[in-house]
Each structure stands twice: as structure tokens, then as C-alpha cells.
Short mmCIF file of C-alpha atoms in Angstrom, two decimals:
data_model
loop_
_atom_site.label_atom_id
_atom_site.label_comp_id
_atom_site.label_asym_id
_atom_site.label_seq_id
_atom_site.Cartn_x
_atom_site.Cartn_y
_atom_site.Cartn_z
CA UNK A 1 -7.26 51.12 1.05
CA UNK A 2 -7.38 54.33 -1.05
CA UNK A 3 -5.02 53.02 -3.93
CA UNK A 4 -7.18 49.91 -3.76
CA UNK A 5 -10.23 51.69 -4.51
CA UNK A 6 -8.80 53.63 -7.12
CA UNK A 7 -7.43 50.01 -8.72
CA UNK A 8 -10.94 48.65 -8.65
CA UNK A 9 -12.36 51.92 -10.32
CA UNK A 10 -10.04 51.27 -12.91
CA UNK A 11 -10.82 47.64 -13.68
CA UNK A 12 -14.17 48.43 -13.54
CA UNK A 13 -13.45 50.74 -16.34
CA UNK A 14 -11.41 48.21 -18.30
CA UNK A 15 -14.25 45.75 -18.12
CA UNK A 16 -16.63 47.98 -19.37
CA UNK A 17 -14.31 48.16 -22.17
CA UNK A 18 -13.82 44.48 -22.74
CA UNK A 19 -17.29 43.39 -22.63
CA UNK A 20 -17.58 46.02 -26.07
CA UNK A 21 -15.33 43.70 -27.70
CA UNK A 22 -15.37 42.43 -30.82
CA UNK A 23 -14.19 38.68 -29.85
CA UNK A 24 -16.84 36.52 -28.22
CA UNK A 25 -14.18 34.81 -26.27
CA UNK A 26 -12.78 38.24 -25.02
CA UNK A 27 -16.86 39.50 -24.15
CA UNK A 28 -17.02 35.74 -21.87
CA UNK A 29 -13.88 36.32 -20.04
CA UNK A 30 -15.00 40.10 -19.02
CA UNK A 31 -18.06 38.76 -17.89
CA UNK A 32 -16.48 35.82 -15.56
CA UNK A 33 -14.06 38.74 -14.60
CA UNK A 34 -17.07 40.62 -13.49
CA UNK A 35 -18.70 38.52 -11.58
CA UNK A 36 -15.04 37.70 -9.48
CA UNK A 37 -14.63 41.40 -8.93
CA UNK A 38 -18.60 42.37 -8.21
CA UNK A 39 -18.30 42.01 -4.54
CA UNK A 40 -15.26 43.88 -4.02
CA UNK A 41 -16.77 47.04 -5.82
CA UNK A 42 -18.32 49.74 -4.45
CA UNK A 43 -22.06 50.58 -5.50
CA UNK A 44 -21.52 53.23 -8.14
CA UNK A 45 -18.94 51.10 -9.96
CA UNK A 46 -21.08 47.94 -9.57
CA UNK A 47 -24.07 49.66 -11.04
CA UNK A 48 -21.73 50.60 -13.63
CA UNK A 49 -20.86 47.17 -14.64
CA UNK A 50 -24.09 45.94 -14.53
CA UNK A 51 -25.56 48.47 -16.29
CA UNK A 52 -22.40 47.79 -19.28
CA UNK A 53 -23.37 43.87 -19.18
CA UNK A 54 -26.87 44.64 -19.54
CA UNK A 55 -26.26 47.09 -22.46
CA UNK A 56 -23.61 45.08 -24.22
CA UNK A 57 -24.86 41.09 -23.62
CA UNK A 58 -28.38 41.46 -22.36
CA UNK A 59 -29.84 43.56 -24.83
CA UNK A 60 -27.50 41.90 -27.81
CA UNK A 61 -28.02 38.49 -26.32
CA UNK A 62 -30.72 38.02 -29.56
CA UNK A 63 -28.01 39.15 -32.27
CA UNK A 64 -25.12 36.91 -30.79
CA UNK A 65 -26.84 33.39 -29.44
CA UNK A 66 -23.55 32.29 -27.89
CA UNK A 67 -23.60 35.53 -25.49
CA UNK A 68 -26.81 34.42 -24.32
CA UNK A 69 -25.28 31.30 -23.05
CA UNK A 70 -22.68 33.21 -21.09
CA UNK A 71 -24.99 35.68 -19.62
CA UNK A 72 -27.17 32.58 -18.53
CA UNK A 73 -24.00 30.76 -17.24
CA UNK A 74 -22.88 34.16 -14.99
CA UNK A 75 -26.49 35.49 -13.97
CA UNK A 76 -26.50 33.88 -10.84
CA UNK A 77 -22.85 34.79 -9.33
CA UNK A 78 -23.36 37.96 -10.88
CA UNK A 79 -26.15 38.96 -9.07
CA UNK A 80 -25.11 37.23 -6.10
CA UNK A 81 -21.98 39.31 -6.03
CA UNK A 82 -24.41 42.57 -5.61
CA UNK A 83 -24.96 41.14 -2.19
CA UNK A 84 -28.93 39.73 -2.73
CA UNK A 85 -31.40 40.11 -2.66
CA UNK A 86 -30.87 42.81 -5.38
CA UNK A 87 -33.29 45.62 -5.45
CA UNK A 88 -36.29 45.26 -7.95
CA UNK A 89 -34.48 47.40 -10.77
CA UNK A 90 -31.51 44.93 -10.96
CA UNK A 91 -33.90 42.17 -10.58
CA UNK A 92 -36.03 43.63 -13.61
CA UNK A 93 -33.12 44.33 -15.83
CA UNK A 94 -31.72 40.27 -15.48
CA UNK A 95 -34.49 38.10 -14.72
CA UNK A 96 -36.69 37.93 -17.77
CA UNK A 97 -33.52 36.53 -19.57
CA UNK A 98 -33.72 33.66 -16.83
CA UNK A 99 -37.35 33.51 -17.14
CA UNK A 100 -37.42 32.99 -21.15
CA UNK A 101 -34.30 30.55 -21.02
CA UNK A 102 -36.84 27.17 -20.69
CA UNK A 103 -38.27 27.93 -23.77
CA UNK A 104 -34.94 28.54 -25.66
CA UNK A 105 -34.01 26.18 -28.35
CA UNK A 106 -30.17 26.22 -26.89
CA UNK A 107 -29.82 23.42 -24.40
CA UNK A 108 -26.51 25.03 -23.34
CA UNK A 109 -28.52 28.08 -22.30
CA UNK A 110 -31.15 26.02 -20.32
CA UNK A 111 -28.23 23.93 -18.89
CA UNK A 112 -26.62 27.53 -17.94
CA UNK A 113 -29.58 28.59 -16.26
CA UNK A 114 -30.29 25.37 -14.08
CA UNK A 115 -26.63 25.67 -13.16
CA UNK A 116 -27.11 29.52 -11.76
CA UNK A 117 -30.42 28.41 -9.96
CA UNK A 118 -28.49 29.00 -6.48
CA UNK A 119 -27.55 32.17 -7.14
CA UNK A 120 -30.96 33.40 -9.07
CA UNK A 121 -32.68 32.08 -5.75
CA UNK A 122 -30.29 34.37 -3.26
CA UNK A 123 -30.25 37.05 -5.81
CA UNK A 124 -34.33 37.20 -5.93
CA UNK A 125 -34.89 36.03 -2.34
CA UNK A 126 -37.43 33.69 -0.83
CA UNK A 127 -40.23 36.67 -1.60
CA UNK A 128 -39.92 36.45 -5.38
CA UNK A 129 -39.68 32.09 -5.75
CA UNK A 130 -43.11 31.40 -5.38
CA UNK A 131 -44.46 33.23 -8.29
CA UNK A 132 -41.28 34.26 -10.35
CA UNK A 133 -38.30 31.55 -9.86
CA UNK A 134 -40.21 28.27 -9.00
CA UNK A 135 -42.01 28.27 -12.87
CA UNK A 136 -38.46 28.20 -14.39
CA UNK A 137 -36.97 25.57 -11.94
CA UNK A 138 -40.20 23.51 -12.60
CA UNK A 139 -39.85 23.81 -16.10
CA UNK A 140 -35.87 22.96 -16.08
CA UNK A 141 -36.92 20.07 -14.31
CA UNK A 142 -38.81 18.72 -16.57
CA UNK A 143 -36.85 19.58 -19.55
CA UNK A 144 -36.30 17.18 -22.55
CA UNK A 145 -32.35 17.25 -22.35
CA UNK A 146 -31.36 14.85 -19.43
CA UNK A 147 -27.85 16.74 -18.70
CA UNK A 148 -30.55 19.89 -17.75
CA UNK A 149 -32.60 17.91 -15.69
CA UNK A 150 -28.92 16.39 -14.04
CA UNK A 151 -27.94 20.13 -13.49
CA UNK A 152 -31.15 20.72 -11.79
CA UNK A 153 -30.26 18.14 -9.48
CA UNK A 154 -27.18 19.16 -8.71
CA UNK A 155 -28.48 22.92 -7.97
CA UNK A 156 -30.65 21.64 -5.23
CA UNK A 157 -27.98 21.20 -2.76
CA UNK A 158 -27.56 25.11 -3.34
CA UNK A 159 -31.06 25.47 -3.36
CA UNK A 160 -31.78 23.93 0.15
CA UNK A 161 -28.84 25.67 1.65
CA UNK A 162 -30.31 28.94 0.73
CA UNK A 163 -33.88 27.90 1.66
CA UNK A 164 -32.96 26.35 4.77
CA UNK A 165 -34.92 23.39 6.51
CA UNK A 166 -38.70 24.40 6.74
CA UNK A 167 -38.38 26.07 3.11
CA UNK A 168 -36.89 23.15 1.75
CA UNK A 169 -39.53 20.80 2.83
CA UNK A 170 -41.80 22.68 0.99
CA UNK A 171 -39.80 23.83 -2.22
CA UNK A 172 -36.76 21.49 -2.83
CA UNK A 173 -38.40 18.19 -1.75
CA UNK A 174 -41.25 17.90 -4.36
CA UNK A 175 -38.16 18.56 -7.22
CA UNK A 176 -36.19 15.89 -5.15
CA UNK A 177 -39.05 13.40 -5.54
CA UNK A 178 -39.45 13.82 -9.00
CA UNK A 179 -36.03 13.93 -9.80
CA UNK A 180 -35.70 10.40 -7.67
CA UNK A 181 -37.67 8.89 -10.40
CA UNK A 182 -36.21 9.90 -13.38
CA UNK A 183 -34.58 7.01 -15.15
CA UNK A 184 -31.98 8.89 -17.32
CA UNK A 185 -28.48 7.60 -16.29
CA UNK A 186 -27.20 10.90 -16.18
CA UNK A 187 -29.92 12.23 -13.67
CA UNK A 188 -29.60 9.28 -11.39
CA UNK A 189 -25.82 10.18 -11.16
CA UNK A 190 -26.58 13.46 -10.24
CA UNK A 191 -29.35 13.09 -8.00
CA UNK A 192 -27.27 10.48 -5.92
CA UNK A 193 -24.29 12.27 -5.90
CA UNK A 194 -25.81 15.07 -4.00
CA UNK A 195 -28.09 12.98 -1.25
CA UNK A 196 -25.47 13.13 1.14
CA UNK A 197 -25.50 17.06 1.41
CA UNK A 198 -29.80 16.82 0.78
CA UNK A 199 -30.65 14.89 3.27
CA UNK A 200 -29.34 16.46 6.47
CA UNK A 201 -30.09 19.76 4.90
CA UNK A 202 -33.81 19.00 4.07
CA UNK A 203 -34.08 16.63 7.58
CA UNK A 204 -31.78 18.00 10.06
CA UNK A 205 -31.37 17.16 13.52
CA UNK A 206 -33.51 19.37 15.80
CA UNK A 207 -36.35 20.33 13.65
CA UNK A 208 -38.29 16.97 13.38
CA UNK A 209 -41.02 16.69 10.43
CA UNK A 210 -42.31 13.46 10.74
CA UNK A 211 -44.18 13.95 7.37
CA UNK A 212 -41.35 15.47 5.22
CA UNK A 213 -38.73 12.63 6.38
CA UNK A 214 -41.18 9.90 5.68
CA UNK A 215 -41.11 11.13 2.19
CA UNK A 216 -37.77 12.02 2.15
CA UNK A 217 -36.79 8.62 3.43
CA UNK A 218 -39.50 6.48 1.44
CA UNK A 219 -38.18 8.25 -1.89
CA UNK A 220 -34.52 7.84 -0.92
CA UNK A 221 -34.92 3.93 -0.54
CA UNK A 222 -37.23 3.70 -3.36
CA UNK A 223 -34.10 4.83 -5.15
CA UNK A 224 -31.92 2.39 -3.79
CA UNK A 225 -34.43 -0.61 -4.67
CA UNK A 226 -34.74 0.56 -8.22
CA UNK A 227 -31.01 0.46 -9.15
CA UNK A 228 -30.08 -2.79 -6.49
CA UNK A 229 -28.85 -5.77 -8.64
CA UNK A 230 -27.72 -3.33 -11.53
CA UNK A 231 -23.93 -3.64 -11.35
CA UNK A 232 -23.16 -0.53 -13.07
CA UNK A 233 -25.15 1.31 -10.81
CA UNK A 234 -23.33 0.56 -7.58
CA UNK A 235 -21.85 3.90 -7.35
CA UNK A 236 -25.19 5.81 -6.88
CA UNK A 237 -26.29 3.03 -4.69
CA UNK A 238 -23.30 3.68 -2.57
CA UNK A 239 -24.20 7.80 -2.56
CA UNK A 240 -27.81 6.80 -1.98
CA UNK A 241 -26.81 4.57 1.04
CA UNK A 242 -24.28 6.99 2.51
CA UNK A 243 -26.84 9.89 2.30
CA UNK A 244 -28.90 7.57 4.55
CA UNK A 245 -25.87 7.09 7.06
CA UNK A 246 -25.27 10.86 6.73
CA UNK A 247 -29.12 11.51 8.07
CA UNK A 248 -28.38 9.37 11.37
CA UNK A 249 -31.05 11.09 13.87
CA UNK A 250 -32.39 13.46 11.13
CA UNK A 251 -35.61 10.68 10.87
CA UNK A 252 -38.17 9.67 13.41
CA UNK A 253 -37.85 6.34 15.07
CA UNK A 254 -41.11 4.44 13.06
CA UNK A 255 -39.37 6.06 9.46
CA UNK A 256 -35.87 4.31 10.91
CA UNK A 257 -37.50 0.79 11.84
CA UNK A 258 -40.39 0.35 9.09
CA UNK A 259 -38.24 2.22 6.06
CA UNK A 260 -34.33 2.99 6.56
CA UNK A 261 -33.46 -0.39 8.36
CA UNK A 262 -35.00 -2.35 6.04
CA UNK A 263 -33.30 -0.88 3.09
CA UNK A 264 -29.96 -0.81 4.66
CA UNK A 265 -30.50 -4.34 5.49
CA UNK A 266 -31.43 -5.30 1.26
CA UNK A 267 -28.07 -3.25 0.73
CA UNK A 268 -25.95 -5.27 2.76
CA UNK A 269 -26.22 -7.86 0.41
CA UNK A 270 -24.63 -5.58 -2.37
CA UNK A 271 -21.27 -4.92 -3.52
CA UNK A 272 -18.65 -5.19 -0.90
CA UNK A 273 -18.20 -1.16 -0.84
CA UNK A 274 -22.12 -0.52 -0.53
CA UNK A 275 -22.42 -3.37 1.85
CA UNK A 276 -20.20 -2.08 4.32
CA UNK A 277 -21.32 1.42 3.76
CA UNK A 278 -24.98 -0.10 4.41
CA UNK A 279 -23.53 -2.10 7.41
CA UNK A 280 -22.13 0.89 9.08
CA UNK A 281 -24.96 3.08 8.69
CA UNK A 282 -27.08 0.41 10.15
CA UNK A 283 -25.17 0.10 13.59
CA UNK A 284 -25.30 3.79 13.61
CA UNK A 285 -28.99 3.94 13.42
CA UNK A 286 -29.13 1.20 16.21
CA UNK A 287 -26.80 3.42 18.25
CA UNK A 288 -28.80 6.33 17.85
CA UNK A 289 -32.40 4.20 18.52
CA UNK A 290 -33.92 4.43 22.10
CA UNK A 291 -35.78 1.06 21.63
CA UNK A 292 -34.35 -1.60 23.45
CA UNK A 293 -36.67 -3.66 21.25
CA UNK A 294 -35.18 -2.59 17.89
CA UNK A 295 -31.93 -3.00 19.13
CA UNK A 296 -32.65 -6.62 20.05
CA UNK A 297 -34.68 -7.56 17.04
CA UNK A 298 -32.02 -5.90 14.49
CA UNK A 299 -29.17 -7.56 16.44
CA UNK A 300 -30.80 -11.08 15.86
CA UNK A 301 -31.04 -10.29 11.99
CA UNK A 302 -27.21 -9.68 12.24
CA UNK A 303 -26.90 -13.10 13.62
CA UNK A 304 -29.57 -15.04 11.39
CA UNK A 305 -28.40 -13.29 8.13
CA UNK A 306 -24.75 -12.61 8.16
CA UNK A 307 -23.00 -14.38 11.17
CA UNK A 308 -24.77 -17.92 10.39
CA UNK A 309 -25.02 -17.09 6.41
CA UNK A 310 -24.24 -19.80 4.09
CA UNK A 311 -22.59 -17.07 2.09
CA UNK A 312 -19.13 -16.72 3.24
CA UNK A 313 -19.28 -12.96 2.14
CA UNK A 314 -21.81 -11.94 4.55
CA UNK A 315 -19.87 -13.74 7.17
CA UNK A 316 -17.13 -11.78 6.40
CA UNK A 317 -18.99 -8.62 6.29
CA UNK A 318 -19.90 -9.62 10.12
CA UNK A 319 -16.60 -9.57 11.10
CA UNK A 320 -16.31 -6.14 9.54
CA UNK A 321 -19.03 -4.98 11.31
CA UNK A 322 -18.01 -5.85 14.77
CA UNK A 323 -15.08 -3.20 14.41
CA UNK A 324 -17.80 -0.80 13.56
CA UNK A 325 -20.16 -1.97 16.56
CA UNK A 326 -17.05 -1.62 18.82
CA UNK A 327 -16.61 1.96 17.66
CA UNK A 328 -20.17 2.74 18.71
CA UNK A 329 -21.39 0.30 21.39
CA UNK A 330 -19.76 -0.14 24.97
CA UNK A 331 -16.88 -2.90 25.47
CA UNK A 332 -19.70 -4.45 27.60
CA UNK A 333 -22.20 -4.80 25.05
CA UNK A 334 -19.75 -6.57 22.38
CA UNK A 335 -18.50 -8.59 25.05
CA UNK A 336 -21.94 -9.98 25.84
CA UNK A 337 -23.38 -10.10 22.51
CA UNK A 338 -21.04 -10.81 19.78
CA UNK A 339 -17.79 -12.58 21.51
CA UNK A 340 -19.61 -16.12 20.73
CA UNK A 341 -19.74 -15.33 17.49
CA UNK A 342 -16.34 -13.99 16.83
CA UNK A 343 -15.02 -17.04 18.64
CA UNK A 344 -17.55 -19.27 16.19
CA UNK A 345 -16.20 -17.51 13.36
CA UNK A 346 -12.45 -18.26 14.06
CA UNK A 347 -13.61 -22.06 12.98
CA UNK A 348 -15.03 -20.81 10.00
CA UNK A 349 -14.05 -22.99 6.72
CA UNK A 350 -13.24 -20.11 4.66
CA UNK A 351 -9.76 -18.96 5.60
CA UNK A 352 -10.37 -15.42 4.86
CA UNK A 353 -13.33 -15.34 7.22
CA UNK A 354 -10.71 -16.82 9.81
CA UNK A 355 -8.25 -14.37 9.39
CA UNK A 356 -10.86 -11.63 9.93
CA UNK A 357 -12.05 -13.23 13.00
CA UNK A 358 -8.50 -13.86 14.44
CA UNK A 359 -8.28 -9.87 14.27
CA UNK A 360 -11.02 -9.52 16.46
CA UNK A 361 -9.66 -11.55 18.95
CA UNK A 362 -7.04 -8.88 20.94
CA UNK A 363 -9.93 -6.37 20.49
CA UNK A 364 -12.30 -9.18 22.55
CA UNK A 365 -9.67 -9.59 25.21
CA UNK A 366 -9.74 -5.69 26.06
CA UNK A 367 -13.40 -6.09 26.34
CA UNK A 368 -13.07 -8.76 28.94
CA UNK A 369 -13.36 -7.76 32.88
CA UNK A 370 -9.77 -8.96 33.76
CA UNK A 371 -8.43 -10.08 36.31
CA UNK A 372 -11.57 -10.28 38.46
CA UNK A 373 -13.74 -11.49 36.06
CA UNK A 374 -14.35 -13.24 32.20
CA UNK A 375 -11.88 -15.94 32.99
CA UNK A 376 -13.55 -18.46 31.40
CA UNK A 377 -14.15 -16.65 28.21
CA UNK A 378 -10.31 -15.41 28.51
CA UNK A 379 -9.65 -18.98 27.94
CA UNK A 380 -12.03 -19.46 24.95
CA UNK A 381 -10.06 -16.72 23.18
CA UNK A 382 -6.71 -18.34 24.24
CA UNK A 383 -8.29 -21.57 23.16
CA UNK A 384 -9.06 -20.07 19.58
CA UNK A 385 -6.04 -18.89 19.23
CA UNK A 386 -3.93 -21.92 19.70
CA UNK A 387 -6.19 -23.62 17.51
CA UNK A 388 -5.44 -20.99 14.52
CA UNK A 389 -1.56 -21.34 15.27
CA UNK A 390 -2.39 -25.18 14.03
CA UNK A 391 -3.67 -23.32 11.26
CA UNK A 392 -2.09 -24.72 7.75
CA UNK A 393 -3.23 -21.64 5.53
CA UNK A 394 -0.48 -18.81 5.23
CA UNK A 395 -2.95 -16.06 5.45
CA UNK A 396 -4.01 -17.55 9.09
CA UNK A 397 -0.79 -17.83 10.04
CA UNK A 398 0.06 -14.20 9.29
CA UNK A 399 -3.32 -13.01 10.89
CA UNK A 400 -2.19 -15.31 13.79
CA UNK A 401 1.43 -13.40 14.07
CA UNK A 402 -0.46 -9.68 14.53
CA UNK A 403 -3.09 -11.55 16.50
CA UNK A 404 -0.12 -12.42 19.09
CA UNK A 405 1.11 -9.08 19.09
CA UNK A 406 -2.03 -7.52 19.81
CA UNK A 407 -3.17 -10.09 22.59
CA UNK A 408 0.36 -8.87 23.88
CA UNK A 409 -0.61 -5.10 23.59
CA UNK A 410 -4.10 -5.84 24.88
CA UNK A 411 -2.76 -7.22 28.65
CA UNK A 412 -0.29 -4.49 28.81
CA UNK A 413 -3.50 -2.28 28.70
CA UNK A 414 -5.76 -4.38 30.63
CA UNK A 415 -7.51 -2.58 33.12
CA UNK A 416 -7.20 0.72 31.61
CA UNK A 417 -10.55 2.87 31.69
CA UNK A 418 -12.16 3.83 28.38
CA UNK A 419 -14.06 6.92 28.91
CA UNK A 420 -15.73 6.61 25.78
CA UNK A 421 -16.94 3.26 26.44
CA UNK A 422 -17.88 4.31 30.31
CA UNK A 423 -19.96 6.93 28.52
CA UNK A 424 -21.71 4.68 26.06
CA UNK A 425 -22.48 2.10 28.68
CA UNK A 426 -24.29 4.28 30.79
CA UNK A 427 -26.49 5.21 27.70
CA UNK A 428 -27.14 1.53 27.09
CA UNK A 429 -28.24 0.96 30.65
CA UNK A 430 -30.74 3.63 30.20
CA UNK A 431 -32.13 2.07 26.99
CA UNK A 432 -31.82 -1.61 28.19
CA UNK A 433 -31.61 -1.31 32.02
CA UNK A 434 -28.99 -1.78 34.55
CA UNK A 435 -26.84 -3.77 34.83
CA UNK A 436 -26.37 -4.57 31.33
CA UNK A 437 -24.91 -7.60 32.13
CA UNK A 438 -28.08 -9.00 33.29
CA UNK A 439 -30.44 -7.36 30.77
CA UNK A 440 -28.76 -8.66 27.87
CA UNK A 441 -27.42 -11.72 29.22
CA UNK A 442 -29.35 -14.10 26.86
CA UNK A 443 -28.69 -11.93 23.93
CA UNK A 444 -25.76 -13.72 22.10
CA UNK A 445 -25.08 -13.89 18.29
CA UNK A 446 -23.34 -16.95 18.71
CA UNK A 447 -24.56 -19.80 20.95
CA UNK A 448 -28.43 -19.48 19.90
CA UNK A 449 -30.11 -16.09 19.97
CA UNK A 450 -32.63 -15.24 22.74
CA UNK A 451 -34.79 -11.72 23.69
CA UNK A 452 -34.08 -9.40 26.38
CA UNK A 453 -35.99 -10.38 29.53
CA UNK A 454 -38.67 -7.25 29.14
CA UNK A 455 -39.27 -8.72 25.43
CA UNK A 456 -42.35 -10.36 24.84
CA UNK A 457 -42.28 -14.17 23.73
CA UNK A 458 -43.92 -12.98 20.43
CA UNK A 459 -41.28 -10.89 19.23
CA UNK A 460 -38.85 -11.92 16.20
CA UNK A 461 -36.22 -12.50 18.71
CA UNK A 462 -37.96 -15.20 20.67
CA UNK A 463 -38.17 -17.20 17.90
CA UNK A 464 -34.81 -17.74 16.57
CA UNK A 465 -33.32 -20.91 16.19
CA UNK A 466 -29.75 -22.03 17.34
CA UNK A 467 -26.86 -21.26 16.01
CA UNK A 468 -24.38 -23.69 14.39
CA UNK A 469 -22.45 -23.35 17.41
CA UNK A 470 -23.13 -27.10 18.28
CA UNK A 471 -23.03 -28.56 14.94
CA UNK A 472 -19.92 -26.84 13.53
CA UNK A 473 -19.39 -23.40 11.92
CA UNK A 474 -21.45 -22.86 8.49
CA UNK A 475 -20.38 -24.50 5.39
CA UNK A 476 -18.53 -21.96 2.89
CA UNK A 477 -20.53 -20.99 0.01
#
């Protein structure tokens, strides 16, 4: 340990010499090295290095403009290395440099300052933010250069981490709302990329703030709406949709029902990657919901708009979502609500949809209550598979071969308990009432949709027309 301390003192002395070097690349490398070793140095050595940085780069930044850029880039980590928040003397040394950066003509220096905002915040502490740091952040967020604004957007995650949820609602959310309206492509990419981490940081589970959550959800959903239909912006839409998926449990019930779920439903009509992410998030929000009415209404929407859609891409998505439903709901819920839909899609005119539905048949068999019950449904599953065996499409034939293997495995494992499914069933019965079979016996996405027993007749669910079960599968797009 003593040898390490001696070596660190020697390193700090060498850094002080290198900070005076005539070559700018050497000075920049020395500054980067100072950032790396600062947390390891004892107070005396650290103060000497800070003093050397001030004398050799901060004071000469006007004479050596590129040093100004380097210092701006390293300022945050350098101050953080001192174990921020820093003392007033250290802060007074360096903050004036950052304070003047938004006025600089050097876009690289402004970008570097935006890059270091989380470090500057940690060094300055929350107490210095409102009066000293906030004006710098706000100026950079309105910078004329889109790359600077984009870097501010990237720094929001670090700032939210430093602030915590409650203070982020005050200081970070207004910045995010402003940047979400920015139409510059660079800013849109940066904002969307950070949303997945930002949403849970700003509106975490267990700290309900309906006003903040409503503003956040509304802004993100408006952002999604503003880029939907723009094929070059699908990655940004995907990031925003995944951000909503990461925020399950972070928003209040009215926000979910009135803002989040409609936006996700709309995104389920976007590109395949976005649609699957939106559908997965949609199912997760339904699982989290404690409203039986909402679950019924949204399940009916899935039936109307996807299971019986004239677009085969939506029917295909419905098949993929059935797997997601099985992961988040009980076997009983899937059997009661989705069995008819799966069997109908096994007769779909589009081979790709039939393939997907065929893959679901073994999963459906595992949901049956055998050998004591569901014998009629088992016969329907076997009949559907027998019909698919006569299919002349080669892809369907391959899917049937895999399904046969899955059916045999399901038969061997029949009767095995699934603790996770049992736990989900108990929760569903708390929401819908017990027993689940009676409470949701009228809700089937295949053979005509009906509301739960406790649903009012005026609800959306009670007005759903019959599915094409009696008249054949929907026609392909």
C-alpha cells in the first residue's frame, strides 16, 4: 500500500509536467489521465493536480482554444473524481469556465459541456443547480447546433440518476418535454435512445406522481404519434415503445387507459419490430392492470382489430402475441379467452398464419384440464391438426411435424403443475372473481366476443359482432 501511494505521488508529479507540454495532444492525454487517477489520489496530490490543470489549461484557455474544448470535455469527470459535491474553492476555480461555454462560438466546446452535464451536476450538487447550473443546461438545450441539443438529450439519463425521481420531476422532465418536440433528426434519435432508461428513473414504481406521469406518458405518446408512418424513423418509434414497455407499473390507471394503451394499439400497426414490441408492452400493461373492465375491453380490441383483421400481418401478430399472453397470464385464462381464436387461425387462408397457429396447438393442449375435463376442446385441437396434415403447403407441413412432436411432449407432461401459472390464476381471480371459468366463460376471442358477467351492457365489449367462425376464416390481404 505504501508503494502504491508513492507511485501515485510520482504519477501526479509526472502529470503536472505533461500538462505543461508544448504539444496539444500530450496536454489533452495528460488531462484524460488526470481524470482517470483523480479518485485514487490523496487529497494533497489531488489538489496539486487540480491546481496544475487550472494554471496550465484553465488560465490559458483563451490563448489555446483547443485546450478550452478539452477542458470542457473533461471538466465533469475531473470534478467528480474529487468525490463531489466539491468544495467552494474547487467549484469557483472551474465552474466559470462551464458557465461561459454556452456563449462560446466553438460548437465542440458547447458539445463537450453538454456531455459533462451529469458530472457538473454531481460536482456542484443539487444545492447549486437551480441558481448556477440550470441556466447553462437550459441554454445548451436551446443551442443552435442540433448536435449540442442531442448531447443534452443523451445527458438526461445521467442527470436523472443524480437527481432521483422526485427532483427529476422538477428539473429533468421540463427539459425532456422540450426536447421531445425537437424535430431535428439528431435530437429525435438521441431522445428516443434515452427514453427506455429515463421513464423508469423519472416515474419509478412505488413513487406515484400522477401529474408527472401524465405529462411523461403524454409527451412520449405524442412523440410516437409524430413519427408513426415515417419509415426512416422506425428505430426511434421502437425505442419509444420499448420505453413504455419498461415503464409498466410506473403510470397510474387513468394514464394507462387513456394515453398509453391507445398509443400502443396504434403502434401495433407499424413495422414488424415495432408492432411486436408494442404488442408485448400492451399485454404487460393488461397483466398489471387491476381493472377487469379494462382487460375485457382491451381483449375485445385484440379480437376485433387483430384476430379478425383483413390484414394477414395483424393476424400473424396476434399469433405471436398469444405466446406473450401465455407468459404473462395463467393457462386457464389463455384456454378460456384465446382457444377459439387459435383454432380459427389454424384455418386461415394465408399459409404463414396457419404455420404460426399450428405452433400454438401444443401450447393450447398444455392448457387443457386433462384427463378430467376439456375433452371436447382436445378433440377440436386434434381435428385442427389433422386438417393441417392435409395441407399441401411445405411450410405448413414442416410446422405440423414440429407440432406433432410438441403434442407428444405435452401429453407426457400433462397434469404437471405450473407454479407460476397457478400464482397468476390466483391473481386473476382476485381481479375478475372466482372461479375464473365462470367469470370469463363468455369472453372468447374466436367464437364471438362477449363481456364478462359483471360488465354493463353499454360497454364496448357487449357490442362486438360475431367472429367469422360461422362464415369461415377472414380473407387474406
